[in-house]
mmCIF file of C-alpha atoms and ligand atoms in Angstrom:
data_model
loop_
_atom_site.group_PDB
_atom_site.id
_atom_site.type_symbol
_atom_site.label_atom_id
_atom_site.label_comp_id
_atom_site.label_asym_id
_atom_site.label_seq_id
_atom_site.Cartn_x
_atom_site.Cartn_y
_atom_site.Cartn_z
ATOM 1 C CA MET A 1459 0.122 -0.028 -0.415
ATOM 2 C CA LYS A 1460 3.265 2.162 1.240
ATOM 3 C CA LYS A 1461 4.625 1.877 -1.821
ATOM 4 C CA GLY A 1462 1.769 2.460 -4.411
ATOM 5 C CA PHE A 1463 1.362 5.877 -2.685
ATOM 6 C CA LYS A 1464 4.442 6.211 -3.124
ATOM 7 C CA LYS A 1465 4.188 5.694 -6.448
ATOM 8 C CA ILE A 1466 1.117 7.643 -6.683
ATOM 9 C CA LYS A 1467 3.055 10.789 -5.091
ATOM 10 C CA VAL A 1468 6.075 11.252 -7.769
ATOM 11 C CA PHE A 1469 3.546 10.496 -10.734
ATOM 12 C CA SER A 1470 1.513 13.964 -9.194
ATOM 13 C CA ILE A 1471 5.041 15.807 -8.792
ATOM 14 C CA ILE A 1472 5.800 15.155 -12.450
ATOM 15 C CA VAL A 1473 2.004 15.583 -13.614
ATOM 16 C CA ILE A 1474 2.365 18.505 -11.561
ATOM 17 C CA ILE A 1475 6.007 19.921 -13.219
ATOM 18 C CA ILE A 1476 4.948 18.719 -16.388
ATOM 19 C CA CYS A 1477 1.819 21.234 -16.451
ATOM 20 C CA ILE A 1478 3.716 24.537 -15.232
ATOM 21 C CA PHE A 1479 6.858 23.266 -18.339
ATOM 22 C CA TRP A 1480 3.247 23.235 -20.724
ATOM 23 C CA TYR A 1481 2.131 26.182 -19.114
ATOM 24 C CA ALA A 1482 5.902 27.928 -19.149
ATOM 25 C CA ILE A 1483 6.223 27.559 -23.084
ATOM 26 C CA GLY A 1484 3.020 28.042 -24.285
ATOM 27 C CA SER A 1485 3.126 32.116 -22.527
ATOM 28 C CA THR A 1486 6.423 32.605 -24.087
ATOM 29 C CA ILE A 1487 4.632 31.231 -27.559
ATOM 30 C CA LEU A 1488 1.540 33.503 -26.994
ATOM 31 C CA LYS A 1489 4.223 36.374 -26.103
ATOM 32 C CA SER A 1490 5.649 35.718 -29.868
ATOM 33 C CA ARG A 1491 2.969 36.203 -31.766
ATOM 34 C CA ASN A 1492 3.245 39.650 -30.143
ATOM 35 C CA ILE A 1493 4.080 42.728 -32.772
ATOM 36 C CA LYS A 1494 6.234 45.580 -32.657
ATOM 37 C CA ILE A 1495 5.251 48.570 -34.594
ATOM 38 C CA ASN A 1496 7.329 51.398 -34.430
ATOM 39 C CA GLY A 1497 8.226 50.586 -30.250
ATOM 40 C CA PHE A 1498 5.816 49.699 -29.435
ATOM 41 C CA SER A 1499 4.513 45.330 -29.005
ATOM 42 C CA ILE A 1500 0.665 45.339 -30.140
ATOM 43 C CA GLY A 1501 -0.457 41.585 -29.508
ATOM 44 C CA LEU A 1502 -3.076 39.367 -31.773
ATOM 45 C CA ASP A 1503 -5.142 37.834 -31.155
ATOM 46 C CA ASP A 1504 -5.768 34.306 -32.214
ATOM 47 C CA ASP A 1505 -9.050 33.755 -33.057
ATOM 48 C CA LYS A 1506 -9.325 36.047 -35.422
ATOM 49 C CA ALA A 1507 -6.218 36.801 -37.053
ATOM 50 C CA GLY A 1508 -5.838 40.454 -36.429
ATOM 51 C CA ILE A 1509 -5.525 43.004 -32.958
ATOM 52 C CA GLN A 1510 -8.272 42.849 -30.859
ATOM 53 C CA ALA A 1511 -8.680 46.013 -29.846
ATOM 54 C CA ALA A 1512 -8.480 45.330 -26.094
ATOM 55 C CA ASN A 1513 -4.602 43.954 -26.279
ATOM 56 C CA VAL A 1514 -3.692 47.641 -27.879
ATOM 57 C CA SER A 1515 -0.861 49.175 -26.293
ATOM 58 C CA VAL A 1516 0.586 51.304 -28.839
ATOM 59 C CA ARG A 1517 -0.585 54.919 -29.161
ATOM 60 C CA PRO A 1518 -3.966 54.531 -30.349
ATOM 61 C CA GLU A 1519 -3.667 58.239 -33.101
ATOM 62 C CA LEU A 1520 -0.565 55.375 -34.587
ATOM 63 C CA LEU A 1521 -3.078 51.887 -34.927
ATOM 64 C CA LEU A 1522 -2.907 50.614 -37.959
ATOM 65 C CA VAL A 1523 -5.658 48.956 -40.249
ATOM 66 C CA ASN A 1524 -5.726 47.096 -43.513
ATOM 67 C CA ARG A 1525 -5.632 43.761 -44.973
ATOM 68 C CA GLU A 1526 -3.564 42.700 -42.524
ATOM 69 C CA HIS A 1527 -4.543 43.954 -39.643
ATOM 70 C CA CYS A 1528 -8.519 44.267 -38.936
ATOM 71 C CA LEU A 1529 -10.230 45.864 -36.069
ATOM 72 C CA SER A 1530 -12.520 43.134 -34.476
ATOM 73 C CA GLU A 1531 -16.528 43.285 -35.016
ATOM 74 C CA ASP A 1532 -16.858 44.772 -30.768
ATOM 75 C CA TYR A 1533 -14.442 47.247 -31.484
ATOM 76 C CA ILE A 1534 -15.471 50.624 -30.840
ATOM 77 C CA PRO A 1535 -13.004 53.846 -30.426
ATOM 78 C CA LYS A 1536 -13.240 55.953 -27.165
ATOM 79 C CA GLY A 1537 -15.367 58.782 -27.103
ATOM 80 C CA LEU A 1538 -16.978 59.708 -30.226
ATOM 81 C CA LYS A 1539 -19.040 62.992 -31.127
ATOM 82 C CA ILE A 1540 -19.939 64.879 -34.202
ATOM 83 C CA PRO A 1541 -16.676 67.790 -34.818
ATOM 84 C CA ASN A 1542 -18.062 71.483 -35.085
ATOM 85 C CA ILE A 1543 -17.300 71.700 -39.011
ATOM 86 C CA PRO A 1544 -19.724 72.271 -41.500
ATOM 87 C CA PHE A 1545 -20.624 68.372 -43.659
ATOM 88 C CA SER A 1546 -21.611 68.011 -46.928
ATOM 89 C CA LYS A 1547 -25.894 66.668 -47.341
ATOM 90 C CA THR A 1548 -25.034 63.188 -47.636
ATOM 91 C CA ALA A 1549 -23.829 63.171 -44.636
ATOM 92 C CA GLU A 1550 -24.986 60.174 -42.256
ATOM 93 C CA ASN A 1551 -25.378 60.656 -38.762
ATOM 94 C CA GLU A 1552 -22.692 57.921 -37.296
ATOM 95 C CA GLU A 1553 -20.591 59.431 -39.936
ATOM 96 C CA LYS A 1554 -20.863 62.728 -38.940
ATOM 97 C CA HIS A 1555 -18.784 61.200 -35.552
ATOM 98 C CA VAL A 1556 -15.269 60.824 -35.092
ATOM 99 C CA ALA A 1557 -13.301 59.391 -32.305
ATOM 100 C CA THR A 1558 -12.612 62.741 -29.678
ATOM 101 C CA LEU A 1559 -9.388 62.435 -30.138
ATOM 102 C CA ILE A 1560 -9.626 63.996 -33.776
ATOM 103 C CA VAL A 1561 -12.313 66.220 -32.564
ATOM 104 C CA ASN A 1562 -10.140 69.298 -32.231
ATOM 105 C CA PRO A 1563 -7.076 69.016 -34.337
ATOM 106 C CA LEU A 1564 -10.504 68.486 -37.244
ATOM 107 C CA GLU A 1565 -12.011 71.464 -36.125
ATOM 108 C CA THR A 1566 -8.200 73.931 -36.253
ATOM 109 C CA LEU A 1567 -8.005 71.919 -39.792
ATOM 110 C CA VAL A 1568 -11.562 72.984 -41.669
ATOM 111 C CA GLY A 1569 -11.038 75.952 -39.555
ATOM 112 C CA ALA A 1570 -7.584 76.531 -41.416
ATOM 113 C CA ALA A 1571 -8.371 76.228 -44.597
ATOM 114 C CA ARG A 1572 -11.474 78.383 -44.396
ATOM 115 C CA SER A 1573 -9.426 81.063 -43.433
ATOM 116 C CA GLU A 1574 -7.808 80.589 -46.420
ATOM 117 C CA GLY A 1575 -10.291 80.418 -48.359
ATOM 118 C CA ILE A 1576 -10.722 77.075 -48.869
ATOM 119 C CA ILE A 1577 -14.642 74.968 -47.652
ATOM 120 C CA LEU A 1578 -13.859 71.536 -46.385
ATOM 121 C CA LEU A 1579 -17.091 69.946 -45.401
ATOM 122 C CA GLY A 1580 -16.980 66.084 -43.668
ATOM 123 C CA ASN A 1581 -18.458 64.128 -45.414
ATOM 124 C CA SER A 1582 -17.739 60.112 -44.180
ATOM 125 C CA GLY A 1583 -16.017 60.026 -40.611
ATOM 126 C CA TYR A 1584 -17.087 56.635 -38.120
ATOM 127 C CA ARG A 1585 -18.176 54.037 -39.570
ATOM 128 C CA SER A 1586 -19.283 50.394 -37.347
ATOM 129 C CA TYR A 1587 -18.335 46.767 -38.010
ATOM 130 C CA GLU A 1588 -22.510 46.797 -39.034
ATOM 131 C CA SER A 1589 -22.492 49.544 -41.016
ATOM 132 C CA GLN A 1590 -19.684 48.218 -42.666
ATOM 133 C CA GLU A 1591 -20.716 45.246 -43.774
ATOM 134 C CA ARG A 1592 -24.690 46.679 -44.251
ATOM 135 C CA THR A 1593 -23.028 48.615 -47.178
ATOM 136 C CA TYR A 1594 -20.111 46.044 -48.393
ATOM 137 C CA ASN A 1595 -22.861 43.438 -48.651
ATOM 138 C CA ASN A 1596 -25.154 45.909 -50.200
ATOM 139 C CA ARG A 1597 -22.212 46.423 -52.938
ATOM 140 C CA ILE A 1598 -22.404 42.695 -53.807
ATOM 141 C CA LYS A 1599 -25.960 43.216 -54.617
ATOM 142 C CA SER A 1600 -25.829 45.616 -56.850
ATOM 143 C CA GLN A 1601 -22.379 45.988 -58.573
ATOM 144 C CA GLY A 1602 -21.120 41.832 -57.190
ATOM 145 C CA GLN A 1603 -18.020 40.546 -55.524
ATOM 146 C CA LYS A 1604 -15.473 41.811 -57.780
ATOM 147 C CA LEU A 1605 -15.853 45.471 -57.961
ATOM 148 C CA ALA A 1606 -17.307 45.250 -54.069
ATOM 149 C CA ASP A 1607 -14.235 43.558 -53.443
ATOM 150 C CA GLU A 1608 -12.108 46.540 -54.995
ATOM 151 C CA TYR A 1609 -13.709 49.437 -53.722
ATOM 152 C CA VAL A 1610 -15.434 48.329 -50.645
ATOM 153 C CA ALA A 1611 -13.593 47.400 -47.123
ATOM 154 C CA LYS A 1612 -14.909 44.425 -46.099
ATOM 155 C CA PRO A 1613 -16.067 44.638 -42.020
ATOM 156 C CA GLY A 1614 -13.678 44.642 -39.492
ATOM 157 C CA LEU A 1615 -10.680 46.297 -42.611
ATOM 158 C CA SER A 1616 -11.995 49.961 -43.005
ATOM 159 C CA GLU A 1617 -10.213 52.001 -41.045
ATOM 160 C CA HIS A 1618 -13.261 54.370 -40.570
ATOM 161 C CA GLN A 1619 -14.492 51.761 -37.872
ATOM 162 C CA THR A 1620 -11.499 53.441 -36.084
ATOM 163 C CA GLY A 1621 -12.998 57.378 -35.818
ATOM 164 C CA LEU A 1622 -8.990 58.636 -36.498
ATOM 165 C CA CYS A 1623 -10.041 59.214 -39.973
ATOM 166 C CA ILE A 1624 -12.608 61.827 -42.135
ATOM 167 C CA ASP A 1625 -13.173 61.868 -45.836
ATOM 168 C CA LEU A 1626 -13.512 65.094 -46.388
ATOM 169 C CA THR A 1627 -15.089 66.503 -49.851
ATOM 170 C CA ASN A 1628 -15.684 70.379 -51.267
ATOM 171 C CA LYS A 1629 -19.683 71.550 -52.511
ATOM 172 C CA ALA A 1630 -18.975 70.763 -56.059
ATOM 173 C CA GLY A 1631 -19.025 66.962 -54.148
ATOM 174 C CA TYR A 1632 -16.028 66.694 -56.581
ATOM 175 C CA PHE A 1633 -12.627 66.448 -54.974
ATOM 176 C CA LEU A 1634 -10.185 64.965 -56.907
ATOM 177 C CA GLY A 1635 -8.060 67.396 -58.531
ATOM 178 C CA SER A 1636 -9.796 70.291 -56.981
ATOM 179 C CA LYS A 1637 -8.756 72.889 -54.596
ATOM 180 C CA GLU A 1638 -9.279 71.780 -51.966
ATOM 181 C CA ALA A 1639 -7.952 69.024 -52.747
ATOM 182 C CA ARG A 1640 -4.366 70.742 -53.204
ATOM 183 C CA TRP A 1641 -5.098 72.614 -49.839
ATOM 184 C CA LEU A 1642 -5.415 69.114 -47.986
ATOM 185 C CA ALA A 1643 -2.309 67.065 -49.823
ATOM 186 C CA ALA A 1644 -0.054 70.044 -48.900
ATOM 187 C CA ASN A 1645 -1.865 71.397 -44.945
ATOM 188 C CA CYS A 1646 -3.263 68.753 -42.985
ATOM 189 C CA TYR A 1647 0.318 67.354 -42.279
ATOM 190 C CA ARG A 1648 0.305 70.981 -39.619
ATOM 191 C CA PHE A 1649 -2.640 69.753 -38.127
ATOM 192 C CA GLY A 1650 -1.540 66.654 -37.332
ATOM 193 C CA PHE A 1651 -3.555 63.962 -40.395
ATOM 194 C CA ILE A 1652 -1.943 62.344 -43.151
ATOM 195 C CA ILE A 1653 -3.111 61.034 -46.554
ATOM 196 C CA ARG A 1654 -3.505 57.912 -45.838
ATOM 197 C CA TYR A 1655 -4.038 57.185 -48.641
ATOM 198 C CA PRO A 1656 -1.885 58.360 -51.216
ATOM 199 C CA ALA A 1657 -0.902 57.857 -55.591
ATOM 200 C CA GLU A 1658 0.755 55.591 -56.781
ATOM 201 C CA LYS A 1659 0.848 53.766 -53.053
ATOM 202 C CA LYS A 1660 -1.710 51.027 -53.674
ATOM 203 C CA SER A 1661 0.655 47.758 -52.877
ATOM 204 C CA ILE A 1662 1.478 49.602 -49.878
ATOM 205 C CA THR A 1663 -1.304 50.592 -48.323
ATOM 206 C CA GLY A 1664 -4.151 48.617 -50.383
ATOM 207 C CA THR A 1665 -6.233 50.714 -51.351
ATOM 208 C CA GLU A 1666 -5.954 53.467 -54.581
ATOM 209 C CA TYR A 1667 -5.189 56.727 -54.434
ATOM 210 C CA GLU A 1668 -8.298 58.655 -52.400
ATOM 211 C CA PRO A 1669 -6.929 62.584 -52.064
ATOM 212 C CA TRP A 1670 -10.545 63.430 -49.414
ATOM 213 C CA HIS A 1671 -9.614 60.340 -46.736
ATOM 214 C CA ILE A 1672 -7.090 61.905 -44.055
ATOM 215 C CA ARG A 1673 -6.269 59.549 -41.440
ATOM 216 C CA TYR A 1674 -5.034 61.820 -37.952
ATOM 217 C CA VAL A 1675 -1.235 60.207 -36.814
ATOM 218 C CA GLY A 1676 -0.059 63.204 -34.120
ATOM 219 C CA LYS A 1677 1.673 66.049 -35.170
ATOM 220 C CA LYS A 1678 5.191 64.020 -34.717
ATOM 221 C CA ALA A 1679 4.665 61.266 -36.887
ATOM 222 C CA ALA A 1680 2.011 63.428 -39.389
ATOM 223 C CA LYS A 1681 5.450 66.193 -40.171
ATOM 224 C CA TYR A 1682 7.456 62.684 -40.582
ATOM 225 C CA ILE A 1683 5.388 61.026 -43.130
ATOM 226 C CA HIS A 1684 4.432 64.491 -45.021
ATOM 227 C CA ASP A 1685 8.193 65.571 -45.381
ATOM 228 C CA ASN A 1686 9.667 61.327 -46.304
ATOM 229 C CA GLY A 1687 6.856 61.085 -48.890
ATOM 230 C CA LEU A 1688 5.778 58.225 -46.524
ATOM 231 C CA THR A 1689 2.451 55.958 -46.136
ATOM 232 C CA LEU A 1690 1.567 54.800 -42.156
ATOM 233 C CA GLU A 1691 2.661 51.580 -43.393
ATOM 234 C CA GLU A 1692 6.261 52.696 -44.178
ATOM 235 C CA TYR A 1693 6.582 55.006 -41.502
ATOM 236 C CA LEU A 1694 5.177 51.773 -38.690
ATOM 237 C CA GLU A 1695 8.345 50.169 -40.440
ATOM 238 C CA LYS A 1696 11.043 52.172 -39.891
HETATM 239 ZN ZN1 LIG B 2384 -12.629 56.618 -45.912
#
């Protein structure tokens, strides 16, 4: 009997040691799944293979969303507010909102433009996962999968879900090549914004040129990106 107990005891100790060992290896593997962006560590969510909002320790304005970095379905930016800027007639209530972090810089930018005779209108800021899903599915219905994939971000892959960006427009409703677009490209960095999808950078950003889509990254990053002709992806890798 005694011998039997001893055997069980030894066996239990071995099992405990194996468990501890297993746990230690597991956490090392998990740690190695963290990616480093610009000196900050971001944990990858195993299940969704994207950035899990709760794990993001990066400065919020440097959050990267693109085809390789998606947001989870329940990601909602901290604080959403309608900035005090004029909006286009087509802007819906949800998309008039932006993350509180960018309210002041955006109002300052639009105000500075106005003082130089450039009238910028807000067109589309925050879009929830659900509304992006709706837009994407509607586009599939109306134009087919191929065109939908080309022009509409899949839910979770749209930067608009961060609340850190906004599409601006002008009174004519035609922004490409306009004086408003030129002003924006030349000046938005002064307020902490970048043209997120520059021309001829599709191979890096995965998105066609969008002169109307500005993204807040903070003044320091915006100036560096502007001065060096980079994209956010390239800046975060530097
Ligand atoms: Zn946009």
